[in-house]
Short mmCIF file of C-alpha atoms in Angstrom, two decimals:
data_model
loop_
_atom_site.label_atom_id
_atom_site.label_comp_id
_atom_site.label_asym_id
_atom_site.label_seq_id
_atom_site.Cartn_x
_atom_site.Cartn_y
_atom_site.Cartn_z
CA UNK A 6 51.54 -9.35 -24.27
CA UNK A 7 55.01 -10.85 -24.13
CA UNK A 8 57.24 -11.55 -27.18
CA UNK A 9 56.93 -15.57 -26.23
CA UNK A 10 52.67 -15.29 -26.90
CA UNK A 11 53.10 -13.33 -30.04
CA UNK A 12 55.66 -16.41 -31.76
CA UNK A 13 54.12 -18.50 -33.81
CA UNK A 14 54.89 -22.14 -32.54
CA UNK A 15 57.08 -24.71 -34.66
CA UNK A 16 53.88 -26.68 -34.77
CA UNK A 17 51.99 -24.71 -36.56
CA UNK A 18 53.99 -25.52 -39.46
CA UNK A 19 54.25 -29.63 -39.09
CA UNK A 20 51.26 -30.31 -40.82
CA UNK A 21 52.07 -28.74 -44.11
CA UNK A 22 55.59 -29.69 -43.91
CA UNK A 23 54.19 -33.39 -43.81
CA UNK A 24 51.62 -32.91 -46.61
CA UNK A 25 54.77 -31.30 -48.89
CA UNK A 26 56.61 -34.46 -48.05
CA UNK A 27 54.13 -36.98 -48.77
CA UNK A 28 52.21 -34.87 -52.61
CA UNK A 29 55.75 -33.93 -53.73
CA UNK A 30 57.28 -37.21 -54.55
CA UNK A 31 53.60 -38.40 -55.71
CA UNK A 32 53.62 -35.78 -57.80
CA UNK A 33 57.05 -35.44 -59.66
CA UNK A 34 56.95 -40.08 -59.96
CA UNK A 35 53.83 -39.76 -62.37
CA UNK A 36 51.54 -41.34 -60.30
CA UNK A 37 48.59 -38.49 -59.77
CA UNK A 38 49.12 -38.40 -63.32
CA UNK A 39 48.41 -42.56 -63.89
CA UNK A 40 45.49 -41.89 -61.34
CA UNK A 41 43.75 -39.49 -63.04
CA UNK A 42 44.12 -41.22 -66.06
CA UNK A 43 43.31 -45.12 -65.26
CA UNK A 44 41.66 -44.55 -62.00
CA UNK A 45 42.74 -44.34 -58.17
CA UNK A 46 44.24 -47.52 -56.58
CA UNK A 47 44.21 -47.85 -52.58
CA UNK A 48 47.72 -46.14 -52.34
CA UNK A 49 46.56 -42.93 -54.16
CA UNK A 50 43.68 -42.97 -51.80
CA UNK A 51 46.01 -43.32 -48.94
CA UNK A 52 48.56 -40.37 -50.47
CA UNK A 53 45.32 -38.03 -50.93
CA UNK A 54 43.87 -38.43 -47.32
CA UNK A 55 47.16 -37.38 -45.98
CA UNK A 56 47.91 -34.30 -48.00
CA UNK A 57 44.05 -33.59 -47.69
CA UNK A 58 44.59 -33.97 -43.88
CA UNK A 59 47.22 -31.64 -43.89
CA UNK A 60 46.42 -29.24 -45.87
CA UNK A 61 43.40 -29.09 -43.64
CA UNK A 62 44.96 -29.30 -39.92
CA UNK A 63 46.87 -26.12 -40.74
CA UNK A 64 44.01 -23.81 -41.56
CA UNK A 65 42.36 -25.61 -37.99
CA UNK A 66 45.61 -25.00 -36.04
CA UNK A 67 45.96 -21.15 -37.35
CA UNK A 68 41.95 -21.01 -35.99
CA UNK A 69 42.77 -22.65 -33.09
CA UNK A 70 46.11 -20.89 -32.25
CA UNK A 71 44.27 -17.72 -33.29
CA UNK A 72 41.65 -17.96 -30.89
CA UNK A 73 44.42 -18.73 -28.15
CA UNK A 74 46.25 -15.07 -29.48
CA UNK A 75 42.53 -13.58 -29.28
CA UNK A 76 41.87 -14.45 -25.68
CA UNK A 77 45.58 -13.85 -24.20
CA UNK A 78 44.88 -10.17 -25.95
CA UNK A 79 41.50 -9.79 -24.44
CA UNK A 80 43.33 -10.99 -21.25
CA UNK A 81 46.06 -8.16 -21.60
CA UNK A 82 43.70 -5.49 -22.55
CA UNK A 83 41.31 -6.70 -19.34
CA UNK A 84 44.13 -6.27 -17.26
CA UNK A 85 45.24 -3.32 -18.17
CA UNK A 86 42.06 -1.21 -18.28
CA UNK A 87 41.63 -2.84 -14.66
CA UNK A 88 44.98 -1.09 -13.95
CA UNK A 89 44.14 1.84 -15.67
CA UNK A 90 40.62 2.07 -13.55
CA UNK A 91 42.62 1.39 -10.44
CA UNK A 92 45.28 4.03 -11.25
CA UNK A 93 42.74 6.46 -12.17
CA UNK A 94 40.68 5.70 -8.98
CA UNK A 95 43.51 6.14 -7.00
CA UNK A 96 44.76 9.62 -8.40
CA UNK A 97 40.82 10.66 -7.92
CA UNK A 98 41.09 9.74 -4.68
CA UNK A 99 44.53 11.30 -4.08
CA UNK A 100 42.62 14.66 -5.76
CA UNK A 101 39.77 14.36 -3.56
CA UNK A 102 41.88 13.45 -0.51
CA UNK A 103 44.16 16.63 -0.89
CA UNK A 104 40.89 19.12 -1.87
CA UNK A 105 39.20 17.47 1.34
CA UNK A 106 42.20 18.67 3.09
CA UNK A 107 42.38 22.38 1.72
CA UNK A 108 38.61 22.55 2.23
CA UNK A 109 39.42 21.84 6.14
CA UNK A 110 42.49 23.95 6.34
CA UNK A 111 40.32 26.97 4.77
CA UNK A 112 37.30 26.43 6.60
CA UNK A 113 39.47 26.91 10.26
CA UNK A 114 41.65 29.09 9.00
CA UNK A 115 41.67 32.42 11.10
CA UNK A 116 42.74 34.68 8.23
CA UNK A 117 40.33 35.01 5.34
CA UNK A 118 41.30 34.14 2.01
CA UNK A 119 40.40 35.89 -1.19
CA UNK A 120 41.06 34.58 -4.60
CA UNK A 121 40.65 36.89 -7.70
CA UNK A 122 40.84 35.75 -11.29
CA UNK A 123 42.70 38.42 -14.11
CA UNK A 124 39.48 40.32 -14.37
CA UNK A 125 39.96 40.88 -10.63
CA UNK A 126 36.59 38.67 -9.97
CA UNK A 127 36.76 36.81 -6.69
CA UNK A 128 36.66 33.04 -7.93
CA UNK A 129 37.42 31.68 -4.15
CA UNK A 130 36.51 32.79 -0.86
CA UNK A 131 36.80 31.16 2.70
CA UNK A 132 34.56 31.53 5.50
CA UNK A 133 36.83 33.52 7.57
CA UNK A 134 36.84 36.25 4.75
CA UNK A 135 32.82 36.01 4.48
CA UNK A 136 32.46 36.80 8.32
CA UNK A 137 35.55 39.93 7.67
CA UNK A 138 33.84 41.29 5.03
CA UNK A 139 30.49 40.75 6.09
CA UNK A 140 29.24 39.14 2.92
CA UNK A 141 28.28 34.73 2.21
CA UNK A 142 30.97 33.85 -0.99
CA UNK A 143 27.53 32.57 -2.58
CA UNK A 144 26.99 35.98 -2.99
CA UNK A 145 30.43 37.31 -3.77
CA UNK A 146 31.29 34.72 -6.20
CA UNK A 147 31.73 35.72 -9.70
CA UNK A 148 31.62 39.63 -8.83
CA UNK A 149 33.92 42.16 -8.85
CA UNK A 150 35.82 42.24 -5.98
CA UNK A 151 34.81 46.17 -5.82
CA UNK A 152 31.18 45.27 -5.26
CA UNK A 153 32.58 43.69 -2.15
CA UNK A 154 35.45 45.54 -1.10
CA UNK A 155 34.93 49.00 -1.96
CA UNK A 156 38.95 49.45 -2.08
CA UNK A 157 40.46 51.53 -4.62
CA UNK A 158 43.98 51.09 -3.18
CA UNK A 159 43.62 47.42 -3.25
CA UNK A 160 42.37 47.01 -6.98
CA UNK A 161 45.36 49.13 -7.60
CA UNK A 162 47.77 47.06 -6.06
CA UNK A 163 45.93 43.63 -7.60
CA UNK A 164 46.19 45.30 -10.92
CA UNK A 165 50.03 45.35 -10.26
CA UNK A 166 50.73 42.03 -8.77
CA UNK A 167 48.90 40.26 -11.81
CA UNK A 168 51.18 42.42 -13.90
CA UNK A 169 54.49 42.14 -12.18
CA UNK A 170 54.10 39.26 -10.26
CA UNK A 171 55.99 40.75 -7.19
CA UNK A 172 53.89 40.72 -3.93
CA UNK A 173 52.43 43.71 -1.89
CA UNK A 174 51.36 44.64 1.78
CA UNK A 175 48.04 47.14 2.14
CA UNK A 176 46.13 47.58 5.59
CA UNK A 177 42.46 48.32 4.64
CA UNK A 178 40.37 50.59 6.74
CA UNK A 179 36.24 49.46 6.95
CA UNK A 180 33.93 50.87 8.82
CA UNK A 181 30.83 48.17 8.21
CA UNK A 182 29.82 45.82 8.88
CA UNK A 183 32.06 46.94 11.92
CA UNK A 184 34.89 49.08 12.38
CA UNK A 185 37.77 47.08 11.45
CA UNK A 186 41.57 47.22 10.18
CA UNK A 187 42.60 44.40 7.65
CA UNK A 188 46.30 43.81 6.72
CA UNK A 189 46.09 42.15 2.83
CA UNK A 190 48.77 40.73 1.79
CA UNK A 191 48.51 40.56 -2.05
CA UNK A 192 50.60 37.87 -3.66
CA UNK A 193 50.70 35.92 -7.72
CA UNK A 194 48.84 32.33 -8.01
CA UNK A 195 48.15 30.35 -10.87
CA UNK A 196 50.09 29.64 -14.03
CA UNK A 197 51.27 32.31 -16.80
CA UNK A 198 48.94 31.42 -19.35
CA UNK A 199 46.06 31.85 -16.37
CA UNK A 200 46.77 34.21 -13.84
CA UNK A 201 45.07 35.12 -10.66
CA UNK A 202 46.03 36.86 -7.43
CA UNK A 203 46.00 35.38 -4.06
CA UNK A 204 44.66 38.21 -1.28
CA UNK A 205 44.95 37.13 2.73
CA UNK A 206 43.30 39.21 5.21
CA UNK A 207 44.08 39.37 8.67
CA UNK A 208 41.99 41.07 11.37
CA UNK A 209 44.58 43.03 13.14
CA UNK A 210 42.30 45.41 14.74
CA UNK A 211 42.64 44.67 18.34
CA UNK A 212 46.38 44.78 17.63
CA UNK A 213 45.79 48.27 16.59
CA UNK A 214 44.06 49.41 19.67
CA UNK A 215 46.00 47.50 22.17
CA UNK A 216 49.36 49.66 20.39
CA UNK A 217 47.08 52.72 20.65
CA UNK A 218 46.11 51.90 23.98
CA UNK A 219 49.52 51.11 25.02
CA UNK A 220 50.90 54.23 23.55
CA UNK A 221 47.84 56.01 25.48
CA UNK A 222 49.23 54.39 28.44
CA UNK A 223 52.24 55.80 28.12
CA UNK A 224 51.18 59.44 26.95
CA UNK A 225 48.94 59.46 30.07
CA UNK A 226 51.19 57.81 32.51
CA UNK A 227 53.42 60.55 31.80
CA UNK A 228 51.45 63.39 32.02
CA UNK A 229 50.18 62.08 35.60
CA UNK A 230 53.83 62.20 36.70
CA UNK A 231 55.20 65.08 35.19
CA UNK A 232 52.27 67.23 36.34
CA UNK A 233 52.45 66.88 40.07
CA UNK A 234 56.14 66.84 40.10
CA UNK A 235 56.32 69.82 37.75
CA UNK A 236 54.11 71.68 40.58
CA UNK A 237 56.24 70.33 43.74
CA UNK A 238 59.66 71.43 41.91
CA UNK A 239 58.06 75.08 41.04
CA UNK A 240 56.69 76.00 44.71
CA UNK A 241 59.84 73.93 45.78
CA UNK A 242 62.23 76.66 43.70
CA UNK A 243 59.85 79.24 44.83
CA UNK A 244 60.24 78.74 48.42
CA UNK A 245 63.80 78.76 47.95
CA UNK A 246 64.24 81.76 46.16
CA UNK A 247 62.64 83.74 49.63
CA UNK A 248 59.08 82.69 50.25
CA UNK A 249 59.99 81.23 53.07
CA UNK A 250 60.39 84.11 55.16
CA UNK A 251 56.69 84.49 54.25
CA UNK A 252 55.00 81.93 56.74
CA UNK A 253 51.54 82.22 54.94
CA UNK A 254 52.65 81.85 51.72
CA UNK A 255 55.04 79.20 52.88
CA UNK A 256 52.40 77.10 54.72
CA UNK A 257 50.05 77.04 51.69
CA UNK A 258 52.70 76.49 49.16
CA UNK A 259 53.94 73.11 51.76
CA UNK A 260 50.20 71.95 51.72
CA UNK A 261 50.24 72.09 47.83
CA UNK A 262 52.90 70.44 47.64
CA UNK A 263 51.97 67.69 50.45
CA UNK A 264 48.90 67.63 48.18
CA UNK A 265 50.24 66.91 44.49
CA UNK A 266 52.90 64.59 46.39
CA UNK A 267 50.00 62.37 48.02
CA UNK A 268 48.47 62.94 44.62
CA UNK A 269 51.60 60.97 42.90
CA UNK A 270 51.86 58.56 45.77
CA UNK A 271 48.43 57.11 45.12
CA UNK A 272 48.91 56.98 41.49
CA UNK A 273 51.88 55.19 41.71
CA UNK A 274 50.27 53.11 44.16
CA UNK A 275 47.78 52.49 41.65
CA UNK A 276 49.60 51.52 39.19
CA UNK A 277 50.77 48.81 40.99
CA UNK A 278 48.31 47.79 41.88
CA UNK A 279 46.44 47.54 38.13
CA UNK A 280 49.59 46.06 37.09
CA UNK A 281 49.29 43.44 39.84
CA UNK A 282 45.61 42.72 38.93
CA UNK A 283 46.09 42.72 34.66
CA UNK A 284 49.18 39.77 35.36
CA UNK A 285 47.09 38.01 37.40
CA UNK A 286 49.87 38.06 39.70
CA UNK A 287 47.87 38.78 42.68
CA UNK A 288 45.38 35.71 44.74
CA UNK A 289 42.73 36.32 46.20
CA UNK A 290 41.19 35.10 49.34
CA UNK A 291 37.60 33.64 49.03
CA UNK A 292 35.34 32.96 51.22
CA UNK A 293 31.85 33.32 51.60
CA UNK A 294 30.84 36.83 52.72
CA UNK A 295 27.51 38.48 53.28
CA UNK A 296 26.72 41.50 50.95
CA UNK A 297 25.30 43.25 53.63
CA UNK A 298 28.95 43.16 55.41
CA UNK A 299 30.81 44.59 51.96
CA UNK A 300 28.17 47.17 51.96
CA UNK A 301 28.76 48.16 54.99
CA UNK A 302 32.47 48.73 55.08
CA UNK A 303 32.44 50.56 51.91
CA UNK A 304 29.82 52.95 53.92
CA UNK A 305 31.39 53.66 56.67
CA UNK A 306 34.37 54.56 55.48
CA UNK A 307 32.88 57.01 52.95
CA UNK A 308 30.81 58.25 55.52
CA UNK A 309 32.90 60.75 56.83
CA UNK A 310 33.04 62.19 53.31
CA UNK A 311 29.93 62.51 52.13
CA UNK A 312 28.87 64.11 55.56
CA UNK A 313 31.45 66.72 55.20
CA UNK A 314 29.80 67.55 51.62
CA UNK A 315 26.62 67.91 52.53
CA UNK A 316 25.48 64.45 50.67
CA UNK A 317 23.04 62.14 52.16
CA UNK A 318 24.74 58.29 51.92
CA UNK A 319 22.40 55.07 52.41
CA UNK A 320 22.42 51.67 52.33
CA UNK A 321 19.76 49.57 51.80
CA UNK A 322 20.46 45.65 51.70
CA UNK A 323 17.67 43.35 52.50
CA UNK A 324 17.72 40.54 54.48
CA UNK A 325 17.95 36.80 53.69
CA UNK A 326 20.98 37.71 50.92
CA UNK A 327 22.95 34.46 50.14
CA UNK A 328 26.91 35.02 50.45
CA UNK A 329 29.00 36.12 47.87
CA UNK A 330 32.20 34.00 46.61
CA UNK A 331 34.69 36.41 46.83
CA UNK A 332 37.98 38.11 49.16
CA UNK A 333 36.09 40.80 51.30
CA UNK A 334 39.36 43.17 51.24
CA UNK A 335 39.39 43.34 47.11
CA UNK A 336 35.57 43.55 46.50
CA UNK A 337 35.49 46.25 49.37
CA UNK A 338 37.83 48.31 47.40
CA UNK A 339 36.03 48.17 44.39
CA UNK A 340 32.77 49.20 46.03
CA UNK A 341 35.08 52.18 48.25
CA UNK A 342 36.24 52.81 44.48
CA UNK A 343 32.65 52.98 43.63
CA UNK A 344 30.81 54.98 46.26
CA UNK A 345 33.94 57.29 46.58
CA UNK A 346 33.43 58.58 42.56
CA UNK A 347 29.71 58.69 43.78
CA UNK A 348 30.91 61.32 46.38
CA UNK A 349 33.15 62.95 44.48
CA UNK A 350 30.87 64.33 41.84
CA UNK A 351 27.31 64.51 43.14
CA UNK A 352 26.66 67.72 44.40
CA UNK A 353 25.75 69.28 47.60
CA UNK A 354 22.51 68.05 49.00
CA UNK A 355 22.39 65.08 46.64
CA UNK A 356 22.14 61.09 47.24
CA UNK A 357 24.51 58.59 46.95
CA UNK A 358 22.31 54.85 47.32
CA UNK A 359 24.46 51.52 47.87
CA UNK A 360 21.69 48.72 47.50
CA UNK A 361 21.67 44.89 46.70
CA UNK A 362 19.58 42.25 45.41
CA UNK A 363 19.48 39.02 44.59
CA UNK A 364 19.05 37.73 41.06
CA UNK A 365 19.44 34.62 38.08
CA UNK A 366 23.26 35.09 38.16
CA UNK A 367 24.16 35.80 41.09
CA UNK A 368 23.89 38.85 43.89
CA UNK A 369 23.63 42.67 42.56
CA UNK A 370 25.13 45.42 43.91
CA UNK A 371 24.11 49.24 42.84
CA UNK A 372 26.26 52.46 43.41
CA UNK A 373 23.47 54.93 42.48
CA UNK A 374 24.39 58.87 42.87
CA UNK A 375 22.40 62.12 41.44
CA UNK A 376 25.50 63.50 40.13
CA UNK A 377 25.96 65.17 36.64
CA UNK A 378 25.40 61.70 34.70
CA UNK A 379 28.05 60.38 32.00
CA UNK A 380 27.35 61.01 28.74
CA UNK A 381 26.25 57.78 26.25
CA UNK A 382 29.90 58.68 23.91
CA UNK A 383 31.68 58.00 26.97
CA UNK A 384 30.09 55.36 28.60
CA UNK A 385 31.57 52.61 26.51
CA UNK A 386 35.31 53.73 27.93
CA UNK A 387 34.57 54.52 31.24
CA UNK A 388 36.75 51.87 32.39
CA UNK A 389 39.49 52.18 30.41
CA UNK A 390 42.86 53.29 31.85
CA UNK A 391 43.14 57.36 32.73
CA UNK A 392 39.84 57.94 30.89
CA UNK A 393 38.21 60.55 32.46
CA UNK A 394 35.05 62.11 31.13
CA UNK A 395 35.66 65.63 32.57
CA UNK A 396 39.81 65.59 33.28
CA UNK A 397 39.44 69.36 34.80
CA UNK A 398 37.53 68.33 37.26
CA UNK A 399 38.57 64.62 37.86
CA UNK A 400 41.89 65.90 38.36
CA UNK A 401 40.41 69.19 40.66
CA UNK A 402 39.06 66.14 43.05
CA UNK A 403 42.27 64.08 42.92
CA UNK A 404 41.00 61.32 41.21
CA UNK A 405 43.92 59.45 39.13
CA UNK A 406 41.50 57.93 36.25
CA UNK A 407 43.04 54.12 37.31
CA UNK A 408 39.99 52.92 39.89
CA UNK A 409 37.47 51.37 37.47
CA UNK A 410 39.80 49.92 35.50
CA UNK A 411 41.38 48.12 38.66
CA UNK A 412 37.65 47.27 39.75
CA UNK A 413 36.82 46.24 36.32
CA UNK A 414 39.94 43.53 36.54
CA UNK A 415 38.93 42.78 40.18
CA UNK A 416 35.43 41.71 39.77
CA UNK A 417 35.89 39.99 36.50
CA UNK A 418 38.64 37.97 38.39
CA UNK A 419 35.54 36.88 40.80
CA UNK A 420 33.77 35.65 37.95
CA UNK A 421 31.56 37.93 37.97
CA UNK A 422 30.57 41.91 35.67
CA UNK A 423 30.56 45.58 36.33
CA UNK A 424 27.89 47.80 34.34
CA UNK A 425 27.31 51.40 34.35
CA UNK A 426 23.96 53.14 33.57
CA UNK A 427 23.57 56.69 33.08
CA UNK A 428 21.37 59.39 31.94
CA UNK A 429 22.91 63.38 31.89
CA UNK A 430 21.63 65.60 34.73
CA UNK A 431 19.94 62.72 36.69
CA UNK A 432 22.67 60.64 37.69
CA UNK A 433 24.55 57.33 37.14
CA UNK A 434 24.29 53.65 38.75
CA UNK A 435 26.93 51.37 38.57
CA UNK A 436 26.20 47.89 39.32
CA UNK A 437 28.13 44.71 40.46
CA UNK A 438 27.05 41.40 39.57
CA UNK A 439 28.72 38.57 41.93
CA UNK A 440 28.20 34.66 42.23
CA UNK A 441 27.40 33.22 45.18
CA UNK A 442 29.13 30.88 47.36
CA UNK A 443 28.57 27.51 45.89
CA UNK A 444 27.10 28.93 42.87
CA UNK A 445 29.24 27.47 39.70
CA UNK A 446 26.88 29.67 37.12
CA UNK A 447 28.37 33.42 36.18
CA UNK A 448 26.61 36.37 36.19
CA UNK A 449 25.88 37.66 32.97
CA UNK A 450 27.05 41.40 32.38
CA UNK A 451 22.96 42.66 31.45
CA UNK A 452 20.34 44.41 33.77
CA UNK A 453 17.40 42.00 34.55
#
């Protein structure tokens, strides 16, 4: 209320001023006095109505003008808890807003969130940390973080941040629910008088095997060079020290040589190659292309060496096949890749059996062999770069550990999946699973 409301107006006074005028001079001439004493004439009559009257109008205008102040109050006080509601709605809805918000920007975020009162209890958890750590935060709410963790290193380091307020970097190492590396990054929230620490978790595992793969890479791509030109410059010094006037010994120190040389050349061939196919710098050349006509080529040209071996090499591709979507030259080097290893380690007298079928996803081709088998540790890296599950003799046969890898790329770059089956002493079957022309659907990467 204003200071002009809360003034009492000149006219509340008029009344008594008029009533002062009109009884004082009455009073102080004698004549209330005569009055009282011989009786009221008309003009004492007259002189009492009109200090009566004003002596009551005041009393009425201090009601009146009170009951004006009243309602201009209630007015005041209306509007301002009206204001006060509508300022309070609005900072509810500015609280609600902004925890709307950080719900959203938790739920999607891809690092996991941990938040850990002074007893080290976790007090806030996001979904992302619930799927890292295996674990709903209806469960993990209110516990130790311990109980969920199991981290020693990390309840040391929370111990120090809420102490010392400085931040600190941890990786933590889990093997369940899978086997995982977390980076936490351990920093101070919350005010001094209530302090809690803030713990983000990212999953930097496949970070840590692509450097470990990458440093494998390296490690192996060396090795494969420096051993065949290690071999080519010691029969090259030997021949020049004098074993050339030995013609035998010269001869079958050339062939070595000729050997690791060819050797290097298709590794480094190779390499291209799989570098080619991982950039995706390479196109290939669809068309549609009977299965019976991949098969075929792969054969033939494999033929030769599996005769000379003593292995017995079939096809068997029924008729009525739909076409495959695909380039003919790249998926018949993955299936020479494929029937080639067959050769190369099944033993004399054994099969090698190149069959297709058609199926839900697409068109099926098997590379089955009664070679030594692969054992079930390795079979979940056989297509990794230079893995080799017997390097003696992968090497002995000149293989250079880069051909399912590069078929691997090649068929997934057709849409389609490469599996590998395989049981010890009885043999392995690696199948190819292609869509055919027209067919939008992919293959899915499981046996039917």
């Amino acid at each position: 209320m204003n200071g002009r409301q809360g003034a009492v107006p000149p006219r509340f006074f008029l009344p008594a001023a008029v009533g002062l005028a009109a009884g004082l001079p009455y009073v102080l001439s004698g004549r209330l006095r005569a009055a009282l004493l011989t009786g009221p004439g008309p003009l004492d009559f007259t002189v009492w109505l009109v200090v009566a009257g004003a002596l009551l109008l005041s009393p009425l205008q201090g009601y009146r003008e009170t009951r004006r102040l009243a309602a201009a109050l209630e007015r005041e006080a209306d509007l301002a808890k009206k204001r006060a509601e509508r300022d309070y709605q609005e900072r509810l809805s500015g609280l609600l807003l902004e925890k709307a918000r950080l719900d959203v920007i938790l739920k999607h975020m891809a690092d996991g969130i941990l938040l850990v009162d002074q007893r080290r209890r976790i007090v806030l958890m996001n979904p992302a940390a619930e799927q890292m750590l295996g674990i709903s935060r209806h469960e993990a709410l209110g516990r130790d973080h311990l109980e969920i963790t199991h981290h020693f290193d990390l309840d040391e380091r929370l111990a120090r941040v809420l102490a010392t307020g400085v931040p600190e970097t941890l990786e933590i190492r889990r093997a369940r629910p899978q086997q995982q590396i977390l980076e936490a990054r351990v920093s101070l929230a919350g005010s001094a008088q209530e302090r809690s620490a803030l713990v983000m978790l990212r999953d930097v595992t496949r970070a840590r095997q692509l450097e470990q793969m990458r440093k494998d890479f390296v490690a192996n791509v060396t090795h494969e060079l420096r051993t065949p030109l290690t071999s080519i410059q010691g029969f090259a010094e030997t021949l020049l020290e004098g074993a050339l006037e030995d013609p035998d010994t010269a001869r079958h120190f050339v062939e070595i040589m000729h050997r690791e040389s060819s050797h290097l050349s298709a590794l480094i061939d190779e390499l291209l190659d799989l570098s080619r196919v991982e950039s995706g710098k390479f196109r290939l050349q669809r068309r549609p292309t009977p299965p019976a006509e991949l098969i075929e080529a792969a054969v033939s040209r494999l033929a030769p060496k599996a005769e000379k071996k003593g292995i017995r090499l079939t096809a068997e591709v029924p008729g009525g096949l739909p076409p495959v979507d695909g380039d003919p030259d790249r998926l018949i080097q993955v299936l020479s890749n494929l029937v080639d290893n067959a050769v190369k380690y099944t033993p004399a007298d054994g099969r090698v059996t190149v069959s297709a079928w058609k199926s839900e996803g697409g068109v099926r081709i098997a590379v089955q062999d009664t070679g030594p088998g692969i054992p079930q540790a390795d079979l979940g890296r056989i297509f990794e770069r230079f893995y080799r599950v017997d390097k003696a003799r992968s090497r002995a046969t000149g293989g250079t550990g880069l051909g399912l890898a590069i078929a691997k790329h090649i068929v997934e770059a057709h849409g389609g999946a490469i599996e590998v089956a395989s049981e010890v002493g009885r043999g392995s079957t690696f199948t190819v699973i292609l869509p055919t022309a027209g067919d939008e659907t992919r293959p899915a990467a499981s046996r039917p």
